[in-house]
Every structure is written in C-alpha cells, then in structure tokens.
Coordinates of C-alpha atoms and ligand atoms in Angstrom, one line a residue:
M4 CA 28.4 2.1 8.7
Q5 CA 26.2 5.3 8.0
S6 CA 25.9 7.9 10.6
Q7 CA 22.7 8.2 12.7
S8 CA 22.2 11.7 11.9
K9 CA 22.5 11.9 8.1
V10 CA 19.7 13.7 6.6
V11 CA 18.3 13.1 3.3
D12 CA 16.5 15.6 1.5
Y13 CA 14.2 15.5 -1.1
L14 CA 11.4 18.3 -2.6
L15 CA 8.2 16.8 -4.1
E16 CA 6.3 19.4 -6.1
T17 CA 2.6 18.4 -6.8
N18 CA 1.4 19.3 -10.5
E19 CA -1.1 18.6 -13.0
F20 CA 0.9 17.6 -16.2
D21 CA 0.8 15.4 -19.5
W22 CA 2.3 11.8 -19.1
E23 CA 2.4 9.6 -22.0
I24 CA 1.6 5.9 -20.6
A25 CA 2.0 4.3 -24.5
P26 CA 3.4 5.9 -27.5
G27 CA 0.5 8.6 -28.5
K28 CA -1.9 8.1 -25.5
T29 CA -1.4 10.5 -23.0
V30 CA -3.6 11.6 -19.9
K31 CA -3.6 14.9 -17.7
A32 CA -2.0 12.8 -14.6
W33 CA -1.5 14.8 -10.9
G34 CA 1.6 14.0 -9.5
F35 CA 5.2 14.7 -7.9
N36 CA 7.9 16.3 -9.9
Q37 CA 6.1 15.6 -13.3
Q38 CA 6.4 12.1 -13.3
L39 CA 4.6 9.0 -12.9
P40 CA 5.4 7.2 -10.7
G41 CA 6.9 10.4 -8.6
P42 CA 10.8 10.0 -7.3
T43 CA 11.9 6.8 -5.1
I44 CA 13.0 8.1 -2.0
K45 CA 16.1 6.2 -0.8
A46 CA 17.5 6.2 2.1
R47 CA 19.2 4.0 4.5
K48 CA 17.9 2.7 8.0
G49 CA 17.9 5.2 11.0
E50 CA 18.8 7.9 8.4
T51 CA 16.5 11.0 8.6
V52 CA 14.5 11.5 5.6
S53 CA 13.1 15.7 4.9
I54 CA 9.9 15.8 2.3
K55 CA 9.4 19.0 1.4
V56 CA 6.0 18.9 -0.5
K57 CA 5.0 22.0 -2.6
N58 CA 1.3 21.5 -3.5
N59 CA 0.8 23.5 -7.2
L60 CA -2.4 21.9 -7.9
Q61 CA -5.5 23.7 -7.6
E62 CA -6.9 21.8 -4.6
P63 CA -5.5 20.8 -1.1
T64 CA -4.1 17.6 -0.7
I65 CA -1.7 15.6 2.1
I66 CA 0.7 13.0 1.6
H67 CA 0.4 9.8 3.4
W68 CA 4.1 7.6 4.2
H69 CA 2.3 4.4 3.9
G70 CA 4.2 1.7 6.3
I71 CA 6.7 4.1 7.7
R72 CA 7.1 4.1 11.6
L73 CA 6.8 7.7 11.9
P74 CA 5.2 10.1 14.5
A75 CA 1.7 10.5 14.7
A76 CA 2.1 14.4 13.3
M77 CA 3.9 13.2 10.0
D78 CA 1.5 10.5 9.6
G79 CA 0.0 12.5 6.7
T80 CA -3.8 12.4 7.3
D81 CA -6.4 15.0 8.1
S82 CA -6.2 13.7 11.6
V83 CA -3.3 14.8 12.4
Q84 CA -2.8 17.9 10.0
R85 CA -4.1 20.8 8.0
P86 CA -4.5 19.8 4.5
I87 CA -1.6 21.6 2.1
E88 CA -3.6 24.5 0.6
P89 CA -2.7 25.4 -3.3
G90 CA 0.7 27.2 -3.1
E91 CA 1.4 25.9 0.0
E92 CA 4.9 24.2 1.2
F93 CA 4.7 21.3 4.3
E94 CA 7.8 19.4 5.3
Y95 CA 7.5 16.1 6.5
R96 CA 10.7 15.2 8.7
F97 CA 11.2 11.6 9.8
V98 CA 13.7 8.8 10.9
V99 CA 12.9 5.6 8.8
P100 CA 13.8 2.7 11.6
D101 CA 12.6 -0.4 9.3
A102 CA 14.8 -1.4 6.2
G103 CA 12.1 -2.6 3.3
T104 CA 10.1 -1.1 0.5
F105 CA 7.3 1.6 0.9
W106 CA 5.4 4.0 -0.2
Y107 CA 3.9 7.7 -0.6
H108 CA 0.2 8.8 -1.7
S109 CA -2.2 11.2 -1.4
H110 CA -4.7 10.8 1.3
Y111 CA -6.6 13.4 0.5
N112 CA -9.3 13.2 -2.2
E113 CA -7.7 9.9 -2.6
T114 CA -10.0 8.6 -4.8
V115 CA -9.4 11.1 -7.5
Q116 CA -6.0 12.2 -6.4
V117 CA -4.4 8.4 -6.1
E118 CA -6.0 7.4 -9.5
K119 CA -4.5 10.4 -11.0
G120 CA -0.8 9.4 -10.3
M121 CA -0.2 10.9 -6.7
Y122 CA 2.1 7.9 -5.9
G123 CA 5.7 6.6 -5.8
A124 CA 8.3 4.2 -3.6
I125 CA 10.0 4.6 -0.7
V126 CA 13.3 2.2 -0.8
V127 CA 14.7 1.6 2.7
E128 CA 18.0 -0.4 2.7
D129 CA 20.3 -1.7 5.7
E130 CA 24.0 -3.5 5.4
T131 CA 21.8 -7.0 6.6
D132 CA 20.1 -7.0 3.0
P133 CA 20.8 -10.0 0.7
V134 CA 23.0 -9.2 -2.1
L135 CA 21.4 -9.0 -5.6
D136 CA 22.9 -8.2 -9.2
D137 CA 20.2 -5.6 -9.4
E138 CA 17.1 -4.5 -8.2
K139 CA 14.0 -3.1 -9.6
V140 CA 11.2 -0.9 -8.1
I141 CA 7.8 -2.1 -9.7
M142 CA 4.7 -0.2 -9.0
I143 CA 1.3 -1.8 -10.1
D144 CA -1.8 0.7 -11.4
D145 CA -4.3 0.6 -13.4
M146 CA -6.7 4.2 -14.7
K147 CA -10.0 4.0 -16.0
L148 CA -10.0 6.2 -18.8
S149 CA -12.5 7.4 -21.2
A150 CA -12.6 6.8 -25.3
S151 CA -10.6 10.3 -25.0
N152 CA -8.2 9.3 -22.2
E153 CA -9.9 11.3 -19.8
F154 CA -10.3 10.6 -16.2
T155 CA -14.2 10.6 -15.5
K156 CA -16.3 9.4 -12.8
P157 CA -19.5 7.3 -13.5
S158 CA -22.8 9.4 -13.1
W159 CA -25.6 6.9 -13.9
F160 CA -26.7 5.1 -10.9
I161 CA -25.8 1.6 -11.7
P162 CA -22.0 2.5 -12.7
R163 CA -21.9 4.6 -9.6
I164 CA -22.9 1.7 -7.5
V165 CA -20.6 -0.5 -9.2
E166 CA -17.5 1.4 -8.9
R167 CA -18.5 2.0 -5.2
H168 CA -18.7 -1.8 -4.4
D169 CA -15.9 -2.9 -6.6
G170 CA -13.5 -0.1 -6.2
R171 CA -12.3 1.8 -9.6
E172 CA -10.7 -0.4 -11.8
G173 CA -9.7 0.3 -15.6
D174 CA -8.3 -1.2 -18.7
T175 CA -5.5 1.1 -18.8
L176 CA -2.8 -1.2 -16.9
L177 CA 0.2 0.0 -15.6
I178 CA 3.6 -0.8 -14.6
N179 CA 5.6 2.6 -13.1
G180 CA 3.5 4.6 -15.5
K181 CA 3.9 3.0 -18.2
E182 CA 1.5 0.3 -20.5
N183 CA 3.4 -3.1 -21.1
P184 CA 6.6 -1.9 -21.0
T185 CA 9.5 -4.1 -21.2
L186 CA 11.8 -5.1 -17.9
E187 CA 15.5 -6.5 -19.2
I188 CA 17.5 -8.7 -16.7
H189 CA 20.9 -10.2 -17.5
G190 CA 20.9 -13.7 -18.4
G191 CA 22.3 -15.7 -15.2
Q192 CA 21.5 -12.9 -13.0
M193 CA 19.0 -12.4 -10.1
E194 CA 17.6 -9.8 -9.2
R195 CA 15.1 -8.0 -6.4
W196 CA 12.0 -6.7 -7.4
R197 CA 10.3 -4.6 -5.1
F198 CA 6.2 -4.9 -6.1
I199 CA 3.9 -2.0 -4.7
N200 CA 0.3 -2.0 -5.4
S201 CA -0.8 1.6 -5.6
S202 CA -3.7 0.6 -7.4
S203 CA -7.3 1.6 -6.2
A204 CA -8.9 -1.5 -6.2
R205 CA -7.1 -4.0 -8.3
Y206 CA -6.1 -7.2 -7.0
F207 CA -2.7 -8.4 -8.5
L208 CA -1.8 -12.3 -8.3
L209 CA 1.3 -12.1 -9.8
H210 CA 2.7 -14.7 -12.1
F211 CA 5.6 -15.1 -14.5
E212 CA 4.0 -17.8 -16.9
G213 CA 4.8 -20.3 -14.5
R214 CA 8.4 -19.6 -13.6
Q215 CA 9.5 -19.8 -9.9
F216 CA 10.7 -17.1 -8.1
K217 CA 11.7 -16.7 -4.0
I218 CA 9.4 -14.2 -1.9
I219 CA 11.9 -12.6 0.5
G220 CA 10.0 -9.6 1.9
T221 CA 6.7 -8.4 2.8
D222 CA 5.1 -4.8 4.1
G223 CA 7.5 -4.6 7.2
G224 CA 10.5 -5.8 5.3
L225 CA 12.1 -9.3 5.1
L226 CA 10.8 -12.5 6.3
E227 CA 12.5 -15.4 8.0
A228 CA 13.1 -17.3 5.3
P229 CA 12.9 -17.6 1.4
I230 CA 9.6 -19.0 0.0
L231 CA 9.6 -20.5 -3.2
A232 CA 6.5 -19.5 -5.3
S233 CA 5.1 -19.2 -8.7
E234 CA 2.3 -17.1 -8.0
A235 CA 1.7 -14.5 -5.1
L236 CA -0.9 -12.2 -4.2
I237 CA -0.4 -8.5 -3.9
T238 CA -3.5 -6.2 -2.9
P239 CA -3.8 -2.5 -2.8
G240 CA -1.3 -0.9 -0.6
E241 CA 0.8 -4.3 -0.1
R242 CA 3.9 -4.9 -0.8
L243 CA 6.1 -7.7 -2.1
D244 CA 10.0 -8.4 -2.6
I245 CA 11.0 -11.2 -4.6
V246 CA 14.1 -12.4 -6.1
V247 CA 13.6 -13.4 -9.8
G248 CA 16.1 -15.5 -12.0
P249 CA 18.6 -17.0 -13.4
F250 CA 16.9 -16.8 -16.6
E251 CA 18.3 -18.0 -20.1
E252 CA 19.5 -15.6 -22.6
G253 CA 16.7 -14.7 -25.1
E254 CA 14.0 -15.7 -22.6
T255 CA 11.0 -13.6 -23.2
F256 CA 7.7 -13.9 -21.2
A257 CA 4.8 -11.9 -19.4
L258 CA 4.7 -10.2 -15.7
E259 CA 1.0 -10.9 -15.7
S260 CA -1.8 -11.3 -13.0
L261 CA -4.2 -14.2 -13.1
G262 CA -7.9 -13.6 -12.8
Y263 CA -8.5 -13.4 -8.8
N264 CA -12.1 -13.5 -7.8
R265 CA -13.0 -11.0 -5.1
M266 CA -16.7 -11.4 -5.6
T267 CA -16.9 -8.3 -7.4
F268 CA -19.5 -7.3 -10.0
L269 CA -16.8 -6.8 -12.7
K270 CA -14.8 -10.5 -13.1
A271 CA -10.8 -10.2 -12.9
K272 CA -9.4 -12.0 -15.9
R273 CA -5.6 -13.5 -16.6
Q274 CA -3.8 -10.1 -18.1
T275 CA -0.2 -8.9 -18.9
F276 CA 1.1 -6.0 -17.6
A277 CA 4.7 -5.8 -18.6
T278 CA 7.2 -8.1 -20.8
V279 CA 10.3 -9.2 -19.3
K280 CA 13.2 -9.6 -21.7
V281 CA 16.5 -11.6 -20.9
K282 CA 19.7 -9.7 -22.1
E283 CA 23.3 -11.1 -22.6
P284 CA 24.5 -13.3 -19.9
K285 CA 26.8 -11.9 -17.2
P286 CA 28.2 -12.7 -14.2
S287 CA 26.4 -12.9 -11.0
V288 CA 27.0 -11.9 -7.3
A289 CA 23.8 -12.9 -5.9
F290 CA 23.6 -14.7 -2.7
V291 CA 20.3 -15.5 -0.8
P292 CA 20.7 -17.2 2.4
D293 CA 18.6 -19.6 3.7
K294 CA 17.9 -17.5 6.6
L295 CA 17.0 -13.9 6.3
R296 CA 16.5 -12.8 9.8
T297 CA 14.5 -13.9 12.9
I298 CA 11.0 -12.5 13.7
E299 CA 9.9 -13.1 17.5
Q300 CA 6.6 -13.7 17.5
L301 CA 4.7 -11.0 19.8
A302 CA 2.0 -13.1 21.2
P303 CA 0.8 -16.5 21.1
H304 CA -1.8 -17.6 18.8
D305 CA -4.1 -18.0 22.1
T306 CA -3.8 -14.8 23.5
P307 CA -7.4 -13.4 24.8
V308 CA -8.6 -10.7 22.3
S309 CA -8.5 -7.4 23.3
R310 CA -10.6 -5.4 20.9
K311 CA -13.0 -6.6 17.8
V312 CA -13.0 -5.0 14.6
V313 CA -15.8 -5.9 12.0
L314 CA -15.9 -5.1 8.5
S315 CA -19.2 -4.8 6.8
V316 CA -21.4 -3.7 4.2
G317 CA -24.7 -2.0 4.8
P318 CA -27.7 -0.9 2.4
S319 CA -27.9 2.8 1.2
L320 CA -30.7 4.4 -0.6
K321 CA -28.2 6.9 -1.8
D322 CA -25.1 5.1 -3.1
G323 CA -26.6 1.4 -3.1
M324 CA -24.0 0.4 -0.6
N325 CA -22.4 1.6 2.7
F326 CA -18.9 0.2 4.0
L327 CA -18.8 -0.2 7.9
V328 CA -16.4 -0.8 10.5
N329 CA -18.1 -2.1 13.9
G330 CA -21.6 -1.4 12.0
K331 CA -21.2 2.4 11.6
M332 CA -19.1 4.5 8.8
H333 CA -16.2 7.0 9.4
V334 CA -15.9 5.6 12.9
N335 CA -13.6 7.2 16.4
D336 CA -12.4 3.8 17.7
K337 CA -11.3 3.2 21.8
P338 CA -7.6 4.3 22.4
V339 CA -5.1 2.3 23.0
V340 CA -2.3 2.4 25.5
V341 CA 1.5 2.8 24.9
G342 CA 3.3 -0.6 25.7
E343 CA 0.3 -2.4 26.0
T344 CA 0.4 -5.4 23.6
Q345 CA -2.5 -5.5 21.3
V346 CA -4.3 -8.7 20.2
W347 CA -7.4 -7.5 18.1
E348 CA -9.6 -9.8 15.7
V349 CA -10.6 -8.5 12.8
S350 CA -13.4 -9.9 10.6
N351 CA -14.9 -9.4 7.8
S352 CA -18.8 -10.2 7.6
S353 CA -19.2 -8.8 3.9
M354 CA -19.2 -11.1 0.6
M355 CA -16.4 -9.5 -0.9
D356 CA -12.6 -9.3 0.2
H357 CA -11.2 -6.1 2.1
P358 CA -7.3 -5.1 2.7
F359 CA -7.1 -4.2 6.1
H360 CA -4.5 -1.3 6.5
L361 CA -3.2 -0.1 10.1
H362 CA -1.1 3.1 9.9
G363 CA 2.0 3.9 11.5
F364 CA 2.3 0.2 13.1
F365 CA 2.9 -3.6 11.8
F366 CA 1.4 -6.2 12.9
Q367 CA 1.5 -9.8 13.0
V368 CA -1.1 -12.2 11.9
I369 CA -0.9 -14.9 14.6
E370 CA -4.2 -17.0 13.5
E371 CA -6.5 -17.3 10.7
N372 CA -9.6 -18.5 10.8
G373 CA -8.5 -20.3 13.8
K374 CA -5.3 -21.6 12.7
A375 CA -1.6 -20.4 13.1
P376 CA -0.1 -19.0 9.7
D377 CA 2.3 -20.7 7.8
Y378 CA 5.2 -18.2 8.8
L379 CA 5.7 -15.1 10.4
S380 CA 5.8 -11.7 8.9
W381 CA 5.2 -7.9 9.5
K382 CA 2.5 -6.6 7.8
D383 CA 0.7 -3.3 7.7
T384 CA -2.1 -4.1 4.7
Y385 CA -3.7 -8.1 5.0
N386 CA -6.3 -9.5 2.6
L387 CA -9.6 -10.7 4.2
K388 CA -11.0 -12.9 2.4
P389 CA -15.2 -12.8 2.6
R390 CA -16.4 -14.6 5.8
T391 CA -12.6 -14.6 7.1
N392 CA -11.4 -13.5 10.6
I393 CA -7.5 -12.9 11.9
K394 CA -5.9 -12.4 15.0
I395 CA -3.2 -9.9 14.7
A396 CA -0.9 -8.7 17.4
W397 CA 0.8 -5.2 17.3
M398 CA 2.6 -3.2 20.0
P399 CA 1.8 0.4 20.3
D400 CA 5.3 1.7 21.1
N401 CA 6.1 5.5 22.7
R402 CA 4.6 7.3 19.3
P403 CA 1.3 8.6 21.1
G404 CA -1.2 10.5 18.9
T405 CA -4.3 10.1 16.4
W406 CA -3.9 7.0 13.7
M407 CA -6.2 5.1 11.8
Y408 CA -7.1 2.0 10.1
H409 CA -9.2 1.6 6.9
C410 CA -10.0 -0.7 4.3
H411 CA -7.5 0.1 1.1
I412 CA -10.0 0.0 -1.3
L413 CA -9.8 3.5 -1.9
E414 CA -13.7 3.6 -2.7
H415 CA -14.5 1.5 0.5
H416 CA -12.4 4.0 2.8
A417 CA -14.1 6.9 1.2
A418 CA -17.6 5.1 1.7
G419 CA -17.0 4.7 5.2
M420 CA -14.4 1.4 6.2
M421 CA -12.3 3.4 8.2
A422 CA -11.8 4.5 11.6
N423 CA -9.5 7.0 13.6
F424 CA -8.2 5.7 17.2
D425 CA -5.7 7.4 19.4
V426 CA -2.3 5.9 21.1
I427 CA -2.1 7.5 24.4
D428 CA 0.3 8.0 27.2
G429 CA -1.2 5.7 30.2
S430 CA 0.2 7.9 32.7
K431 CA -1.8 10.9 31.5
P432 CA -5.5 11.5 31.7
Y433 CA -7.3 11.0 28.1
E434 CA -9.9 12.9 27.1
E435 CA -12.9 11.8 24.7
K436 CA -13.3 13.2 21.6
P437 CA -16.3 14.4 20.1
A438 CA -18.4 12.5 17.6
T439 CA -16.3 11.7 14.0
H440 CA -16.1 14.5 11.5
M441 CA -16.4 13.6 8.7
H442 CA -14.1 13.3 5.3
H443 CA -15.8 13.7 2.2
H444 CA -14.3 15.5 -0.7
H445 CA -16.9 16.0 -3.6
Ligands
CU19 CU1 -13.1 -2.7 1.2

C-alpha cells in the first residue's frame, strides 16, 4: 500500500523551443521542459501531486488539469487564478483521487498555446488496474503549418471563417509529437495503450486496419467490462484506454484514423498516424478480467431534468458565425448546490458535432436521444452529434468554487461556446456575480 501522504513533485518550465517532428522538419514549438508532449505526470491514486509551473514564454499562461477532480482553485482557468506572467512561477498542488488517463494543457490563449504543443499526459495508477505486459501513452495531435513549417493564422475572411467553423485542423499528423512514428510491441504480448486526443479540433476514429482491440477505460477510468471493438471515436479532450495484442512476430500495420464526418467544410479522410511493428515474441503475464469494476448509476434515466444546456450557432457579421450556450456567448450559468445530484439535458441544435466538456467532475450519460446507453462509464468529455440530446447525471461534491463547461473544439470555445457556473455550499448565502467577463486574447 502507498502512503496517502506521499507527495510527487514536478517542475514544468514553459519555453519556445525547436522541436523536430520528422527528420529535417522542425517547428518553433511551445511546451514543457523542451519536450513535446511535456513530461508524463505519474502518480498513484490518492497521492498528492505538486507541480511548479515556471513560465518562460513571452506571454501569460494558465495550466488546466483535464479530468482531475481537484479543488476549484487548482483547476487552472482564468476564473480561479491570475494568469502566470512571463518569468513567474505558480505551484499547483492537489490529490489525484481517481485512477485513469488524464492530461494537462494550456487554458490561456489556448487556440495558440495548445496548437503549438502545450500539453502532456497524466497517468494515475491503482493496484486494481489489470495487469498487462507493458503500456504506452499515445497523444494524438495535428498541426497546421505553412510551407516553411510555421504556425500561421488565416488572415483572409473565408479561410478565417472556415477555421472558426471547423476548428483548426492541419495536415501534419502527430503521435507523441512525431510524424508517423513506429510503435513496437513484442509478439505474444498484450499492452495497455492510453489514448489522449490533444488536438484543437480533429476527430480521431481509431482503427488498426481491422484488427480488434478491447476498450477497458474512458475519461474517468475503467469500464465495468471490456468491450471488443475494431474502431473507436476519440474526440478532442477525450481519453480511451484499450488493450492491444497479442500479435504475431513480423506483423506491421497502421495506427490510423478513419474519416469521420462531423459536418465540417473540409471533409475528413482515412489517414495513417503511426506504424505498429511486432518484434520477437516474449512470454506474457497479461490478464484482463471480464469484470473490471462496478460503476453505480447516479440516477435512473427517467429522472426529471434539473437544467437544460443548448449548444447552437448563430450568425456574426464580423466572424461569419458565433458559438453559443443557451443562445449567448461566454455565459454565466446558474449555480449548483453541493450534494444535490444534477441531471442536465445537453442538446446540440447545430448542424455540426461538439465535444461537451465539464471541468472538475465526472458525469454519466444516462440517456441519449431518449434511449439508455449500452453501458455506464465516467466521462468528462462527450461528443454530441448534430440534433442530438443527452441526459447527464453528476454529483457536485464538496468542492465549492467557480467551474466551467465548454465545447472542446478550441476555436468553438474561444468563439463563445462556454459557461462558468459556481458550485456553492447550500448553507451559506450566495451572491450573484456581475455580468460575464470576456476571455479574448487576440
Ligand atoms: Cu464545438
């Protein structure tokens, strides 16, 4: 048993640095400790993590710990802290209460900072994890680069509204910061692969040229039972833990994304992100049980709805299109009370997909378009197809403060599809906040 009081220390220094994404192809990345992705933060469930962030960029930053159920003050948004100015240091300190795959990324000027590489993985382990022969963290990203490998923003109206509408997608496809890397696995062995979609807007429809794998976990840790699949959608912000193998020595196949139509102007096609090579065989100790854990349902699917959240788009003369929550941009939503189960209906009335992300809490999807889901899971990011509505249940536990939800297509978030709300202690008086402050960094 690990001690509950153990503290795991990290120092993350943000910098601009040269990063070679392929032989002879170097970008001016922004990131942590001159690595892309940044260092993987590793801890065991229940440990305390102390992460000092030293900002060596020429502009402020804030770091968000996506999926960690931490205190509001540590969430890393400009609603709960002052930005970390150039030259400043800020210590994030929190307990990691859940095992699973999480990630950290800039939450300030994020359409620029995340695109340039300001992200990394967080892996929290527990003794109840299934035993595999090895594991890999696989961070999916893409970059939109000019012919001279520079990050540029479209300046003309039409390309600008395409990027605002679709989100920023690029032709430079990255796995762990590299173009078409080789992933190796021993013949006869089984590994846990922890996928994290850290791209601005790319929908990743995982496929291994038809080979089957087992899905064992989602955003909030293990499922109740493994699910056999040959493809799985991972939208921006989401995580998916799978078990791959065993394969035969000498096998080579693509880690690819099938085309997923999310109703963008630019259409997605089938693309290879990495190549998997199977090396000489080794004995296996892997064991994936049929029962991984129990997930209690938070609320029956016919529970009355306590709040409606409508994601939509509206016209904008200046920008072509605005992205809205309940008809407005950058919203302050009503508070929720500690200990009161929330059942929200989240609907997408637009004609494109949006991955809905709730900060700081996991939810269960208890209904989608009127039907109970096939299986329960803990989620913090869930994709809504056009004209779809979901019912989610979640519990605001005793972590009062200001939180937020937003679309995880970063350009949609920046264009208004976000809301702040408070979690409040019901025994104390609540003071309404003044009108929303805007979060624009142009
Ligand atoms: Cu969106």
